[in-house]
Amino acid sequence: MSGFQARLAAAVAAVERGWPVIPLRPFGKVPALKDWDRRATLDIAQVHAWWEHKPYNIGISCRAAGLLVVDLDQGVPHGRDVLAELARGHGAEDPRETYTVATPSGGEHRYFRAPEAPLRNTVGKLGRHVDTRSAGGYVAAQGSIRRIASGLRLYKVVRDVPVAPAPDWLVALLSPPPPAPPPEPVDPPAPRRVRAYRAAVVEGETERVRSARPGTRAHVLFTAACRLGELVGAGWLDDHAAAAVLLDAAARHNGVDGWTEREAAHHIANGIATGRRRPRVIPERRSPADAQRPVPVIPTQDRSG
């Protein structure tokens, strides 16, 4: 079976389990699509159209599939040992009896049925070498192939049993406190024209952040923070509220390809500080398209790639 056929078969197998799929770049784990979460599909015709075109790796949208995937990385200690110790600490057995895929780097992905309340992705929250993927995340499926230093390595099933429900103790550890509504920008007194302009800029920049792709996220978040910082510098937007709305928009990326909340906060702080040094002058009868004027380019690094 050719590489095209093998990965097509793996994508179809995921769909037959009820797991909406997306194409990942060949030999990689970055989505080949913009808006991948929205475009994840169970449509067999679309799957054939994608995988007959190129030998993409296979991604599963965890939100759409109703999955919580625990990513146990190789290391000292191995993530599987950390999870087992965590389970014992909660008076439970190691949750091994569930569908499990070995990763090319020596780790494993354990699949669980996600609870009704959505869980976000995490990096190291449960312990060293233990990450999770759920709402807003994806996982490379069995049949995908990575090119690593030692050659080509396959994601392969090592425990082909039904997907177990996520243990209650695990869900409790991953569940955030009831979220407060995202803070609205503080509205200093302003004419209606300025209020409309400000609202359009905030909405446009937060949407850019939410839809940013891996490899572009640091730059997109920094430039969005610059533009809101210009409004902060002009006295049209509160700096704490500007940071909060951007951090909330960036939260969907947490845990995806190594992205963290700490990294997001770093780029936001730098961008707002840069933008407020050049306050936005809102001219008469100008549209929010003025928000697209150039901002300074300061080298930033998206450590997640």
PDB file of N, CA and C in Angstrom, residues 9 14 31 57 59 73 98 150 153 171 201 206 213:
ATOM      1  N   ALA A   9      -6.416   5.516   4.149  1.00  0.00           N
ATOM      2  CA  ALA A   9      -7.106   4.470   4.904  1.00  0.00           C
ATOM      3  C   ALA A   9      -7.174   4.818   6.385  1.00  0.00           C
ATOM      4  N   ALA A  14     -10.468   6.723  11.044  1.00  0.00           N
ATOM      5  CA  ALA A  14     -10.824   7.677  12.101  1.00  0.00           C
ATOM      6  C   ALA A  14     -12.256   8.165  11.919  1.00  0.00           C
ATOM      7  N   PRO A  31      -1.480  21.789  11.124  1.00  0.00           N
ATOM      8  CA  PRO A  31      -2.623  21.710  10.211  1.00  0.00           C
ATOM      9  C   PRO A  31      -2.308  22.293   8.837  1.00  0.00           C
ATOM     10  N   ASN A  57      -0.544  13.858   6.821  1.00  0.00           N
ATOM     11  CA  ASN A  57      -0.799  13.175   8.075  1.00  0.00           C
ATOM     12  C   ASN A  57      -2.235  13.436   8.493  1.00  0.00           C
ATOM     13  N   GLY A  59      -5.050  14.445  11.318  1.00  0.00           N
ATOM     14  CA  GLY A  59      -5.346  15.088  12.592  1.00  0.00           C
ATOM     15  C   GLY A  59      -6.797  14.838  12.985  1.00  0.00           C
ATOM     16  N   ASP A  73       4.648  12.154  27.367  1.00  0.00           N
ATOM     17  CA  ASP A  73       5.899  12.286  26.631  1.00  0.00           C
ATOM     18  C   ASP A  73       7.034  11.472  27.243  1.00  0.00           C
ATOM     19  N   THR A  98      -7.783   2.004  27.844  1.00  0.00           N
ATOM     20  CA  THR A  98      -8.471   2.848  26.872  1.00  0.00           C
ATOM     21  C   THR A  98      -7.658   2.832  25.581  1.00  0.00           C
ATOM     22  N   SER A 150      16.023   9.983  13.771  1.00  0.00           N
ATOM     23  CA  SER A 150      16.344   8.573  13.528  1.00  0.00           C
ATOM     24  C   SER A 150      15.640   7.996  12.304  1.00  0.00           C
ATOM     25  N   ARG A 153       9.019   7.555  11.486  1.00  0.00           N
ATOM     26  CA  ARG A 153       8.401   6.807  12.560  1.00  0.00           C
ATOM     27  C   ARG A 153       6.882   6.996  12.502  1.00  0.00           C
ATOM     28  N   VAL A 171     -10.827  14.641  35.358  1.00  0.00           N
ATOM     29  CA  VAL A 171     -11.673  15.765  34.937  1.00  0.00           C
ATOM     30  C   VAL A 171     -11.639  16.874  35.977  1.00  0.00           C
ATOM     31  N   VAL A 201     -11.992  47.833  16.256  1.00  0.00           N
ATOM     32  CA  VAL A 201     -10.575  47.462  16.356  1.00  0.00           C
ATOM     33  C   VAL A 201     -10.405  46.284  17.312  1.00  0.00           C
ATOM     34  N   THR A 206      -8.927  40.722  18.141  1.00  0.00           N
ATOM     35  CA  THR A 206      -9.111  39.480  18.892  1.00  0.00           C
ATOM     36  C   THR A 206      -9.459  38.328  17.961  1.00  0.00           C
ATOM     37  N   ARG A 213      -2.424  30.821  13.012  1.00  0.00           N
ATOM     38  CA  ARG A 213      -1.926  29.460  12.839  1.00  0.00           C
ATOM     39  C   ARG A 213      -0.585  29.286  13.540  1.00  0.00           C
TER      40      ARG A 213
END
